[in-house]
Amino acid sequence: MSADASPNAQAPQPSLLAQNHFLLRRLHSLSGIVPIGVFLIFHLFTNFQMLVGNFQHEVEFIHNMPALIYIEILGLWLPIGFHAVLGIAYTLGSNPNSIQYPYMDNWRYTLQRVTGILAFLFIFVHGAKLRWGFTFGGYLDTPFYLHGPHGEPLATASTAIALQHAFPWVLVGYVVGVYACVYHWANGLWTAAISWGLTLSVAAQRRWGVFCVGLGLALAVFSAGAIYKAATYPVADQQREMIRLMEAGRTLPAAPHDKVLELPLPAEEAHEAAP
Amino acid sequence: MTAPANTKNIRFKIKRQDGPGKASYWQTFDVPYKPNLNVISCLQYIAEHPVTVAGEKSTPVVWDCNCLEEVCGACTMVINGKVRQSCSALLDELLKETPGGMVTLEPMTKFPVVRDLWVDRSRMFNALKTIQAWVPIDGTHDLGEGPKESAENQDVRYSLSRCMTCGCCLEACPQFLLGNQFIGAQAISQARYFNLHGTGKVLADQRLDAMMGPGGITDCGNAQNCVKVCPKEIPLTESIAAIGRQATVHAVKRFFNGPPRK
Ligand code: SF4
Ligand code: SF4
Ligand code: FES
């Protein structure tokens, strides 16, 4: 607490960042809500299908979307990277004081920053592992395959293998990561309405808060259902073996696809099988 | 707990600093209890008897104050870890918070210390200049009557007008730091106040421009501590939302209309 830090910190030359300060901050807010937040809803809802619906079908649908790579890059990786870089920079410029001023809103504020960092780490590892195939030196050896070489459904099985791997650490990582994402998004949605000037009065902020809590709880329930299913799903030996062989890059023993798992798939899906 | 008996002393642990940039240190003083003391009357006692608990002769503790009735904001300091006015901090209340009977006094941490508990709050006054927190009526000709004021507007503006530039909202704000640029809830609320004024609103665009640069409205993190510590119960988070809305609209207009003609 020295007084030698100048009270009127020398304003830097207006850099490009400074000139677009407002725009960047608003884009930071928007990027969290629209591409990232909306994707989160779809993702968690899709996961929930493991428990109650046709997860395999949903996942195949997403992976067969046209121009998927552009959707991913423009709608996900760029916004997430942008949101994360700015978010971390903003967090470094703050001084959380929830211990000294332990108001509920102040804990909410601190938690928003903590969950932002946790969510970013989680999303990075999650995407790197399951989408880009990083192995992290074998520590996170959790392969992800949609289906076998003949279209055998593997979406739930490989999610289950991922979650049950190195029990309970991956599971704990998922729970922390997913709930960090859910909290960060629901709370961000609440504060964004203040920042943008949608909820002007305290009463309006409270009403919007009820909506955000409801949305957060719904996502929490979806996530709990999916995590429960993946953590308890009995992976068949054949599925495990198939994934192991695919992971090893070896070809599977030739077999009619409808015999492999006794889970026949329509021919048009089978021919789209991964190489 | 019940108030201590008349013979009892109240112990003050005070964070001191001999001047700007000097190292800070703690000293403890005892002040004999009397009913209805406030922190300032205790500081006056210490000024008369600047002897620490250890019996060392010290110097009077320096603090700032003026009105002694919580309307000027000058006497703001961190008392038992919470920022508030020392003139309205009553010992009978404080002792309930600290059953041990020790009261801790520190200068605010978000402003440079001048000496001991006295800080330099000029950053707040500079912020008021940045946002042109005034009604521009200077001129050579008679401007006539001011615009009519509605009762609703008057209500809101009255609540905002109570700000005494004390700094509590900034001291408790996790986004407002010594040495950063954030303008803080006080100036944001004053921008709303003057933008609501019938004549003051002619400067609204300039105020919003000033609010939208680095350190402006967007640097608020919505922790909402400001509104909880404001002794004047100013609806600061509503002001933040109101200026947020004005800034959003202003930015959209700027985008489609281009910058103002010089
Ligand atoms: S809402 Fe929080 S971050 Fe914003 S000005 Fe108030 S205390 Fe600071
Ligand atoms: S808004 Fe409230 S806390 Fe902030 S300076 Fe004004 S009176 Fe003090
Ligand atoms: S002396 Fe004016 S507010 Fe305390």
Coordinates of C-alpha atoms and ligand atoms in Angstrom, one line a residue:
Chain A
M1 CA 0.0 0.0 0.0
S2 CA 2.6 2.5 -1.0
A3 CA 1.6 5.9 -2.2
D4 CA 4.4 6.1 -4.8
A5 CA 2.2 4.6 -7.5
S6 CA 1.1 7.7 -9.4
P7 CA -2.6 8.6 -8.8
N8 CA -2.9 9.9 -12.3
A9 CA -1.3 7.1 -14.2
Q10 CA 0.1 8.5 -17.4
A11 CA -2.4 7.8 -20.2
P12 CA -0.7 5.8 -22.9
Q13 CA -0.8 7.0 -26.5
P14 CA -4.2 6.0 -27.8
S15 CA -3.3 2.6 -29.3
L16 CA -5.6 0.7 -31.6
L17 CA -6.7 -1.3 -28.5
A18 CA -7.5 1.9 -26.6
Q19 CA -9.4 3.5 -29.6
N20 CA -11.6 0.4 -29.9
H21 CA -11.9 -0.2 -26.1
F22 CA -15.7 0.0 -26.0
L23 CA -16.1 -2.2 -29.1
L24 CA -13.7 -4.8 -27.8
R25 CA -15.4 -5.0 -24.4
R26 CA -18.8 -5.3 -26.0
L27 CA -17.6 -7.9 -28.5
H28 CA -16.1 -9.8 -25.5
S29 CA -19.5 -9.8 -23.9
L30 CA -21.3 -10.7 -27.1
S31 CA -18.9 -13.5 -28.1
G32 CA -19.6 -15.1 -24.7
I33 CA -23.3 -15.0 -25.3
V34 CA -23.9 -15.8 -28.9
P35 CA -21.6 -18.2 -30.4
I36 CA -20.1 -19.7 -27.2
G37 CA -23.2 -19.7 -25.0
V38 CA -25.6 -20.9 -27.6
F39 CA -23.2 -23.6 -28.6
L40 CA -23.0 -24.6 -24.9
I41 CA -26.8 -25.0 -24.7
F42 CA -26.8 -27.2 -27.8
H43 CA -23.8 -29.2 -26.6
L44 CA -25.2 -29.9 -23.2
F45 CA -28.6 -30.7 -24.6
T46 CA -27.1 -33.1 -27.0
N47 CA -25.1 -34.8 -24.2
F48 CA -28.4 -35.2 -22.3
Q49 CA -29.6 -37.3 -25.2
M50 CA -27.3 -40.0 -23.9
L51 CA -29.8 -40.5 -21.0
V52 CA -33.1 -40.0 -22.8
G53 CA -32.7 -39.9 -26.5
N54 CA -30.7 -40.8 -29.5
F55 CA -27.2 -39.4 -28.7
Q56 CA -25.6 -41.3 -31.6
H57 CA -28.0 -39.7 -34.1
E58 CA -27.5 -36.2 -32.7
V59 CA -23.7 -36.5 -32.8
E60 CA -23.7 -37.9 -36.3
F61 CA -25.9 -35.1 -37.3
I62 CA -23.5 -32.5 -35.9
H63 CA -20.5 -34.1 -37.4
N64 CA -22.1 -34.4 -40.8
M65 CA -23.0 -30.7 -41.0
P66 CA -21.8 -29.0 -44.1
A67 CA -18.8 -26.8 -43.9
L68 CA -18.3 -28.0 -40.3
I69 CA -14.7 -26.9 -40.1
Y70 CA -15.7 -23.3 -41.0
I71 CA -18.5 -23.3 -38.4
E72 CA -16.0 -24.6 -35.9
I73 CA -13.3 -22.1 -36.6
L74 CA -15.5 -19.0 -37.1
G75 CA -18.3 -19.9 -34.6
L76 CA -16.2 -21.6 -31.9
W77 CA -12.5 -21.5 -31.8
L78 CA -12.0 -17.9 -32.8
P79 CA -14.7 -16.6 -30.4
I80 CA -13.5 -18.8 -27.6
G81 CA -9.9 -17.7 -28.2
F82 CA -10.9 -14.0 -28.4
H83 CA -13.2 -14.2 -25.3
A84 CA -10.5 -16.1 -23.3
V85 CA -7.6 -13.8 -24.2
L86 CA -9.5 -10.7 -23.4
G87 CA -11.1 -12.3 -20.3
I88 CA -7.8 -13.3 -18.9
A89 CA -6.4 -9.8 -19.6
Y90 CA -9.3 -8.2 -17.8
T91 CA -9.1 -10.6 -14.9
L92 CA -5.4 -9.7 -14.4
G93 CA -6.4 -6.1 -14.1
S94 CA -8.8 -6.7 -11.3
N95 CA -8.4 -7.1 -7.5
P96 CA -11.1 -9.5 -6.2
N97 CA -11.9 -8.6 -2.5
S98 CA -14.6 -11.1 -1.6
I99 CA -13.0 -11.9 1.7
Q100 CA -13.0 -8.2 2.8
Y101 CA -16.5 -7.5 1.3
P102 CA -18.2 -10.8 1.5
Y103 CA -21.4 -9.8 -0.3
M104 CA -23.1 -12.5 -2.3
D105 CA -22.8 -10.4 -5.5
N106 CA -19.1 -10.0 -4.8
W107 CA -18.6 -13.7 -4.5
R108 CA -20.5 -14.0 -7.8
Y109 CA -18.0 -11.6 -9.3
T110 CA -15.0 -13.5 -8.0
L111 CA -16.5 -16.8 -9.0
Q112 CA -17.1 -15.5 -12.5
R113 CA -13.4 -14.9 -12.9
V114 CA -12.4 -18.3 -11.4
T115 CA -14.9 -20.2 -13.5
G116 CA -13.8 -18.4 -16.6
I117 CA -10.2 -19.6 -16.1
L118 CA -11.4 -23.1 -15.2
A119 CA -13.7 -23.2 -18.2
F120 CA -11.0 -22.1 -20.5
L121 CA -8.6 -24.8 -19.3
F122 CA -11.3 -27.4 -19.5
I123 CA -12.4 -26.4 -23.0
F124 CA -8.9 -26.3 -24.2
V125 CA -8.1 -29.8 -22.9
H126 CA -11.5 -31.1 -24.0
G127 CA -11.2 -29.8 -27.5
A128 CA -7.5 -30.7 -27.8
K129 CA -8.1 -34.2 -26.7
L130 CA -11.3 -35.1 -28.4
R131 CA -11.3 -32.9 -31.4
W132 CA -7.6 -32.4 -32.4
G133 CA -6.4 -35.7 -31.0
F134 CA -3.7 -34.5 -28.6
T135 CA -2.5 -37.2 -26.3
F136 CA -0.9 -35.1 -23.6
G137 CA 2.0 -37.5 -23.4
G138 CA -0.4 -40.4 -22.8
Y139 CA -1.8 -38.9 -19.6
L140 CA -5.2 -38.4 -21.0
D141 CA -5.5 -41.4 -23.2
T142 CA -9.2 -41.1 -23.9
P143 CA -10.0 -41.7 -27.5
F144 CA -13.1 -40.4 -29.1
Y145 CA -14.7 -42.1 -32.0
L146 CA -18.2 -41.6 -33.4
H147 CA -18.5 -45.0 -34.9
G148 CA -16.4 -48.0 -35.9
P149 CA -15.1 -48.7 -39.4
H150 CA -18.4 -50.1 -40.4
G151 CA -20.6 -47.5 -38.8
E152 CA -21.0 -49.2 -35.4
P153 CA -22.2 -46.6 -33.0
L154 CA -19.5 -45.6 -30.5
A155 CA -20.5 -42.1 -29.4
T156 CA -21.8 -43.1 -26.0
A157 CA -19.2 -45.9 -25.5
S158 CA -16.2 -43.6 -26.3
T159 CA -17.6 -40.8 -24.1
A160 CA -18.0 -43.4 -21.3
I161 CA -14.4 -44.7 -21.8
A162 CA -13.2 -41.1 -21.7
L163 CA -15.1 -40.3 -18.5
Q164 CA -14.2 -43.6 -16.8
H165 CA -10.6 -43.3 -17.7
A166 CA -8.2 -42.8 -14.8
F167 CA -11.2 -42.9 -12.5
P168 CA -12.1 -40.6 -10.8
W169 CA -9.8 -37.8 -12.2
V170 CA -11.3 -37.4 -15.6
L171 CA -14.7 -37.5 -14.1
V172 CA -13.8 -34.8 -11.6
G173 CA -12.3 -32.8 -14.4
Y174 CA -15.5 -33.0 -16.3
V175 CA -17.7 -32.1 -13.4
V176 CA -15.6 -29.1 -12.5
G177 CA -15.2 -28.0 -16.1
V178 CA -18.8 -28.4 -17.2
Y179 CA -20.2 -26.7 -14.1
A180 CA -17.6 -23.9 -14.5
C181 CA -18.9 -23.4 -18.0
V182 CA -22.5 -23.5 -16.9
Y183 CA -22.0 -21.0 -14.1
H184 CA -19.8 -18.7 -16.2
W185 CA -22.4 -18.6 -19.0
A186 CA -25.5 -18.1 -16.7
N187 CA -23.9 -15.4 -14.6
G188 CA -22.4 -13.8 -17.7
L189 CA -25.8 -13.6 -19.2
W190 CA -27.1 -11.9 -16.1
T191 CA -24.3 -9.3 -15.9
A192 CA -24.3 -8.7 -19.7
A193 CA -27.9 -7.5 -19.4
I194 CA -26.6 -4.8 -17.0
S195 CA -23.6 -3.9 -19.1
W196 CA -25.6 -3.5 -22.3
G197 CA -28.3 -1.6 -20.4
L198 CA -31.1 -4.0 -20.8
T199 CA -32.0 -4.5 -17.1
L200 CA -32.1 -0.9 -15.8
S201 CA -33.8 -1.3 -12.4
V202 CA -32.9 -3.5 -9.5
A203 CA -36.3 -5.2 -9.9
A204 CA -35.6 -5.9 -13.6
Q205 CA -32.2 -7.2 -12.7
R206 CA -33.8 -9.6 -10.2
R207 CA -36.4 -10.8 -12.7
W208 CA -33.7 -11.4 -15.2
G209 CA -31.7 -13.1 -12.5
V210 CA -34.5 -15.6 -12.0
F211 CA -34.4 -16.4 -15.7
C212 CA -30.6 -16.9 -15.7
V213 CA -30.7 -19.1 -12.6
G214 CA -33.5 -21.2 -14.2
L215 CA -31.4 -21.5 -17.4
G216 CA -28.3 -22.4 -15.4
L217 CA -30.2 -25.0 -13.4
A218 CA -31.6 -26.6 -16.6
L219 CA -28.1 -26.8 -18.1
A220 CA -26.9 -28.2 -14.8
V221 CA -29.5 -31.0 -14.9
F222 CA -28.7 -31.8 -18.6
S223 CA -25.1 -32.0 -17.6
A224 CA -25.7 -34.2 -14.6
G225 CA -27.8 -36.6 -16.7
A226 CA -25.1 -36.9 -19.3
I227 CA -22.3 -37.3 -16.8
Y228 CA -24.2 -39.9 -14.9
K229 CA -24.9 -41.9 -18.0
A230 CA -21.3 -41.7 -19.3
A231 CA -19.9 -42.5 -15.9
T232 CA -22.1 -45.6 -15.4
Y233 CA -22.4 -46.8 -19.0
P234 CA -21.2 -50.4 -19.2
V235 CA -18.8 -50.4 -22.1
A236 CA -18.9 -53.7 -24.0
D237 CA -15.6 -55.5 -24.4
Q238 CA -16.1 -55.4 -28.2
Q239 CA -16.5 -51.7 -28.1
R240 CA -13.5 -51.3 -26.0
E241 CA -11.5 -53.5 -28.3
M242 CA -12.7 -51.8 -31.4
I243 CA -11.7 -48.4 -30.0
R244 CA -8.3 -49.8 -28.9
L245 CA -7.6 -51.1 -32.3
M246 CA -8.7 -47.9 -34.0
E247 CA -6.5 -46.0 -31.6
A248 CA -3.6 -48.2 -32.5
G249 CA -4.2 -47.4 -36.1
R250 CA -4.7 -51.0 -37.0
T251 CA -7.3 -52.3 -39.3
L252 CA -10.1 -54.3 -37.7
P253 CA -10.5 -57.9 -38.5
A254 CA -12.7 -58.2 -41.5
A255 CA -16.3 -58.9 -40.4
P256 CA -19.7 -58.0 -41.7
H257 CA -20.6 -54.8 -40.1
D258 CA -23.9 -56.1 -38.8
K259 CA -22.1 -58.8 -36.8
V260 CA -19.5 -56.7 -35.1
L261 CA -21.7 -55.5 -32.4
E262 CA -25.0 -56.8 -33.4
L263 CA -26.1 -53.3 -33.9
P264 CA -26.9 -53.0 -37.5
L265 CA -26.9 -49.5 -39.1
P266 CA -28.5 -48.4 -42.3
A267 CA -26.2 -48.8 -45.3
E268 CA -26.1 -45.1 -46.0
E269 CA -24.7 -44.4 -42.6
A270 CA -22.3 -47.3 -42.8
H271 CA -20.6 -46.0 -45.9
E272 CA -19.7 -42.7 -44.2
A273 CA -17.7 -44.6 -41.7
A274 CA -14.3 -43.2 -40.6
P275 CA -11.4 -44.6 -42.5
Chain B
M1 CA -22.3 -7.5 24.0
T2 CA -23.0 -4.7 26.4
A3 CA -21.1 -1.5 26.3
P4 CA -18.0 -1.7 28.4
A5 CA -17.9 -0.1 31.8
N6 CA -16.8 3.5 32.2
T7 CA -13.3 2.7 33.2
K8 CA -12.7 0.6 30.2
N9 CA -10.3 1.6 27.4
I10 CA -11.0 1.1 23.7
R11 CA -7.9 0.0 21.8
F12 CA -7.2 1.5 18.4
K13 CA -4.9 -0.1 16.0
I14 CA -4.0 2.5 13.4
K15 CA -2.1 2.2 10.2
R16 CA 0.2 5.2 9.9
Q17 CA 2.4 6.6 7.2
D18 CA 4.6 9.7 7.6
G19 CA 4.1 11.0 4.1
P20 CA 3.5 10.1 0.5
G21 CA 5.6 7.2 -0.6
K22 CA 6.9 6.4 2.9
A23 CA 6.6 3.0 4.4
S24 CA 3.5 2.3 6.5
Y25 CA 3.5 1.0 10.1
W26 CA 1.0 0.2 12.8
Q27 CA 0.6 1.8 16.2
T28 CA -1.9 1.1 19.0
F29 CA -3.5 3.6 21.3
D30 CA -6.0 3.4 24.1
V31 CA -8.9 5.8 24.4
P32 CA -11.1 5.8 27.6
Y33 CA -14.6 4.7 26.8
K34 CA -17.5 7.2 27.1
P35 CA -21.0 6.7 25.7
N36 CA -21.7 8.1 22.2
L37 CA -18.1 8.4 21.0
N38 CA -17.4 8.4 17.3
V39 CA -14.2 7.6 15.6
I40 CA -13.3 11.3 15.2
S41 CA -13.7 12.1 18.8
C42 CA -11.4 9.2 19.6
L43 CA -8.9 10.5 17.1
Q44 CA -9.1 13.9 18.8
Y45 CA -8.3 12.2 22.1
I46 CA -5.3 10.6 20.5
A47 CA -4.2 13.9 19.1
E48 CA -4.2 15.3 22.6
H49 CA -2.5 12.2 24.1
P50 CA -0.2 10.8 21.3
V51 CA 1.2 8.1 23.5
T52 CA 1.1 4.5 22.3
V53 CA 0.0 1.5 24.4
A54 CA 3.6 0.7 24.9
G55 CA 4.1 4.1 26.5
E56 CA 6.1 5.6 23.6
K57 CA 5.5 9.2 22.8
S58 CA 4.3 9.5 19.2
T59 CA 2.8 12.2 17.0
P60 CA -0.9 13.0 16.6
V61 CA -2.5 10.8 14.0
V62 CA -3.5 12.8 11.0
W63 CA -6.9 12.5 9.4
D64 CA -9.2 14.6 7.2
C65 CA -12.7 15.8 8.1
N66 CA -15.0 18.7 7.6
C67 CA -18.8 18.5 8.1
L68 CA -18.9 15.9 10.9
E69 CA -22.3 14.9 9.8
E70 CA -21.7 12.6 6.9
V71 CA -22.3 15.0 4.1
C72 CA -18.8 16.0 2.9
G73 CA -17.1 12.6 2.6
A74 CA -13.7 13.9 3.7
C75 CA -13.4 11.7 6.7
T76 CA -13.7 8.4 4.8
M77 CA -11.4 5.6 5.9
V78 CA -11.3 1.8 6.4
I79 CA -12.7 1.0 9.8
N80 CA -12.5 -2.6 11.0
G81 CA -11.8 -3.6 7.4
K82 CA -14.8 -1.8 5.9
V83 CA -14.8 1.6 4.2
R84 CA -17.0 4.3 5.8
Q85 CA -17.1 7.7 7.3
S86 CA -15.3 8.1 10.6
C87 CA -17.6 10.9 11.7
S88 CA -20.6 8.7 11.6
A89 CA -18.9 5.6 12.8
L90 CA -20.2 5.3 16.4
L91 CA -18.1 3.4 18.9
D92 CA -21.0 1.7 20.5
E93 CA -21.9 0.2 17.2
L94 CA -18.3 -0.7 16.3
L95 CA -17.7 -2.4 19.5
K96 CA -20.6 -4.7 18.8
E97 CA -18.8 -5.7 15.6
T98 CA -15.5 -6.4 17.3
P99 CA -16.2 -8.2 20.6
G100 CA -12.5 -8.0 21.4
G101 CA -12.9 -4.2 21.7
M102 CA -10.2 -3.3 19.3
V103 CA -11.0 -0.9 16.5
T104 CA -8.7 -0.9 13.4
L105 CA -8.3 2.2 11.3
E106 CA -6.6 2.3 8.0
P107 CA -6.5 4.9 5.2
M108 CA -8.3 4.0 2.0
T109 CA -6.2 1.8 -0.2
K110 CA -7.3 3.1 -3.6
F111 CA -6.1 6.6 -3.2
P112 CA -2.5 7.9 -2.5
V113 CA -1.9 8.5 1.2
V114 CA -1.0 12.1 2.2
R115 CA -0.3 11.2 5.8
D116 CA -1.7 8.6 8.2
L117 CA -5.4 8.3 7.5
W118 CA -5.6 11.3 5.1
V119 CA -5.7 10.4 1.4
D120 CA -5.7 12.4 -1.8
R121 CA -9.0 12.0 -3.5
S122 CA -8.3 14.2 -6.5
R123 CA -8.7 11.3 -8.9
M124 CA -12.5 11.6 -8.2
F125 CA -12.5 15.3 -8.9
N126 CA -10.5 14.7 -12.1
A127 CA -13.1 12.1 -13.1
L128 CA -15.9 14.7 -12.7
K129 CA -13.9 17.0 -15.0
T130 CA -13.5 14.2 -17.5
I131 CA -17.2 13.6 -17.7
Q132 CA -18.0 17.4 -17.6
A133 CA -20.2 17.0 -14.5
W134 CA -21.8 20.4 -14.7
V135 CA -24.6 22.2 -16.4
P136 CA -23.2 24.5 -19.1
I137 CA -25.0 27.8 -18.7
D138 CA -22.1 30.3 -18.8
G139 CA -22.6 32.9 -21.5
T140 CA -23.1 36.6 -22.1
H141 CA -26.8 36.5 -22.8
D142 CA -29.8 35.7 -20.7
L143 CA -30.8 32.0 -21.2
G144 CA -34.2 32.5 -19.8
E145 CA -36.0 30.0 -17.6
G146 CA -34.6 26.5 -17.2
P147 CA -36.6 23.5 -18.6
K148 CA -39.5 22.1 -16.6
E149 CA -38.7 19.0 -14.4
S150 CA -41.1 16.1 -14.0
A151 CA -41.7 14.7 -10.6
E152 CA -40.3 11.3 -11.6
N153 CA -37.1 12.7 -13.0
Q154 CA -36.7 14.8 -9.9
D155 CA -37.0 11.7 -7.8
V156 CA -34.3 9.9 -9.6
R157 CA -32.1 13.0 -9.8
Y158 CA -32.5 13.7 -6.1
S159 CA -31.2 10.3 -5.3
L160 CA -28.2 10.8 -7.5
S161 CA -27.5 14.3 -6.3
R162 CA -26.7 13.0 -2.8
C163 CA -23.2 11.9 -3.8
M164 CA -20.6 13.5 -1.6
T165 CA -17.5 12.2 -3.5
C166 CA -16.4 10.2 -0.5
G167 CA -14.8 7.3 -2.4
C168 CA -16.5 4.4 -0.5
C169 CA -17.8 3.0 -3.8
L170 CA -14.3 3.1 -5.3
E171 CA -12.5 1.7 -2.3
A172 CA -14.8 -1.4 -2.3
C173 CA -14.7 -1.9 -6.1
P174 CA -12.6 -4.8 -7.3
Q175 CA -12.1 -3.0 -10.6
F176 CA -11.0 0.3 -9.3
L177 CA -7.3 0.1 -8.4
L178 CA -4.6 2.5 -7.3
G179 CA -2.9 3.4 -10.6
N180 CA -5.4 1.9 -13.1
Q181 CA -7.7 4.0 -15.2
F182 CA -11.2 3.0 -14.2
I183 CA -13.4 5.9 -13.6
G184 CA -15.6 4.1 -11.1
A185 CA -19.2 4.1 -10.0
Q186 CA -19.2 7.7 -8.5
A187 CA -18.4 9.4 -11.9
I188 CA -20.7 6.9 -13.8
S189 CA -23.5 7.9 -11.6
Q190 CA -22.8 11.6 -12.0
A191 CA -22.7 11.2 -15.7
R192 CA -26.2 9.8 -15.5
Y193 CA -27.2 12.6 -13.1
F194 CA -26.1 15.4 -15.5
N195 CA -27.5 13.5 -18.6
L196 CA -30.9 13.6 -16.9
H197 CA -30.8 17.3 -16.4
G198 CA -32.8 19.3 -18.9
T199 CA -30.0 21.7 -19.7
G200 CA -27.1 19.4 -18.7
K201 CA -28.0 16.9 -21.3
V202 CA -26.6 19.1 -24.1
L203 CA -23.3 17.6 -23.1
A204 CA -24.6 14.0 -23.0
D205 CA -22.7 12.9 -26.2
Q206 CA -19.4 14.2 -24.9
R207 CA -20.0 12.5 -21.5
L208 CA -20.7 9.2 -23.3
D209 CA -17.6 9.6 -25.5
A210 CA -15.6 10.1 -22.3
M211 CA -17.3 7.1 -20.8
M212 CA -16.5 4.8 -23.6
G213 CA -12.7 4.9 -23.7
P214 CA -10.3 2.9 -21.6
G215 CA -11.3 3.0 -18.0
G216 CA -14.9 3.9 -18.9
I217 CA -18.2 2.2 -18.3
T218 CA -17.1 -1.1 -19.8
D219 CA -14.5 -1.6 -17.1
C220 CA -17.1 -2.2 -14.5
G221 CA -17.2 -5.9 -13.6
N222 CA -20.7 -5.9 -12.0
A223 CA -19.5 -6.9 -8.5
Q224 CA -22.0 -4.5 -7.1
N225 CA -20.0 -3.7 -4.0
C226 CA -20.3 0.0 -4.8
V227 CA -24.1 0.1 -4.2
K228 CA -23.7 -1.8 -0.9
V229 CA -21.1 0.4 0.6
C230 CA -22.5 3.8 -0.6
P231 CA -23.5 5.7 2.6
K232 CA -25.9 7.8 0.6
E233 CA -27.7 4.8 -0.8
I234 CA -27.3 6.0 -4.3
P235 CA -28.7 3.4 -6.8
L236 CA -25.2 3.0 -8.4
T237 CA -25.9 -0.3 -10.2
E238 CA -28.9 1.3 -11.8
S239 CA -26.8 4.2 -12.9
I240 CA -24.2 1.7 -14.3
A241 CA -27.0 0.0 -16.3
A242 CA -28.4 3.4 -17.4
I243 CA -25.1 4.6 -18.7
G244 CA -24.5 1.2 -20.2
R245 CA -27.7 1.6 -22.2
Q246 CA -26.9 5.2 -23.2
A247 CA -23.4 4.0 -24.3
T248 CA -24.9 1.1 -26.3
V249 CA -27.3 3.4 -28.1
H250 CA -24.6 6.1 -28.6
A251 CA -22.3 3.5 -30.1
V252 CA -24.9 2.3 -32.5
K253 CA -25.7 5.9 -33.5
R254 CA -22.0 6.6 -34.0
F255 CA -21.6 3.5 -36.1
F256 CA -24.4 4.5 -38.5
N257 CA -24.1 8.3 -38.3
G258 CA -20.3 8.6 -38.2
P259 CA -18.3 10.8 -35.9
P260 CA -19.7 14.2 -35.0
R261 CA -19.0 17.0 -37.5
K262 CA -16.3 19.3 -36.2
Ligands
SF4_1 S1 -20.6 -2.8 -9.9 FE1 -18.7 -3.5 -9.0 S2 -17.2 -3.3 -10.6 FE2 -18.9 -2.0 -11.1 S3 -18.4 -0.1 -10.2 FE3 -19.7 -1.1 -8.7 S4 -18.2 -2.2 -7.4 FE4 -17.1 -1.5 -9.2
SF4_2 S1 -21.6 7.3 -5.0 FE1 -21.8 7.0 -2.8 S2 -20.0 5.9 -2.1 FE2 -19.6 6.8 -4.1 S3 -18.6 8.7 -3.8 FE3 -20.8 9.1 -4.0 S4 -21.6 9.0 -1.9 FE4 -19.6 8.1 -1.9
FES3 S1 -16.6 14.8 8.2 FE1 -17.9 15.1 6.4 S2 -18.5 13.1 6.1 FE2 -17.4 12.9 7.9

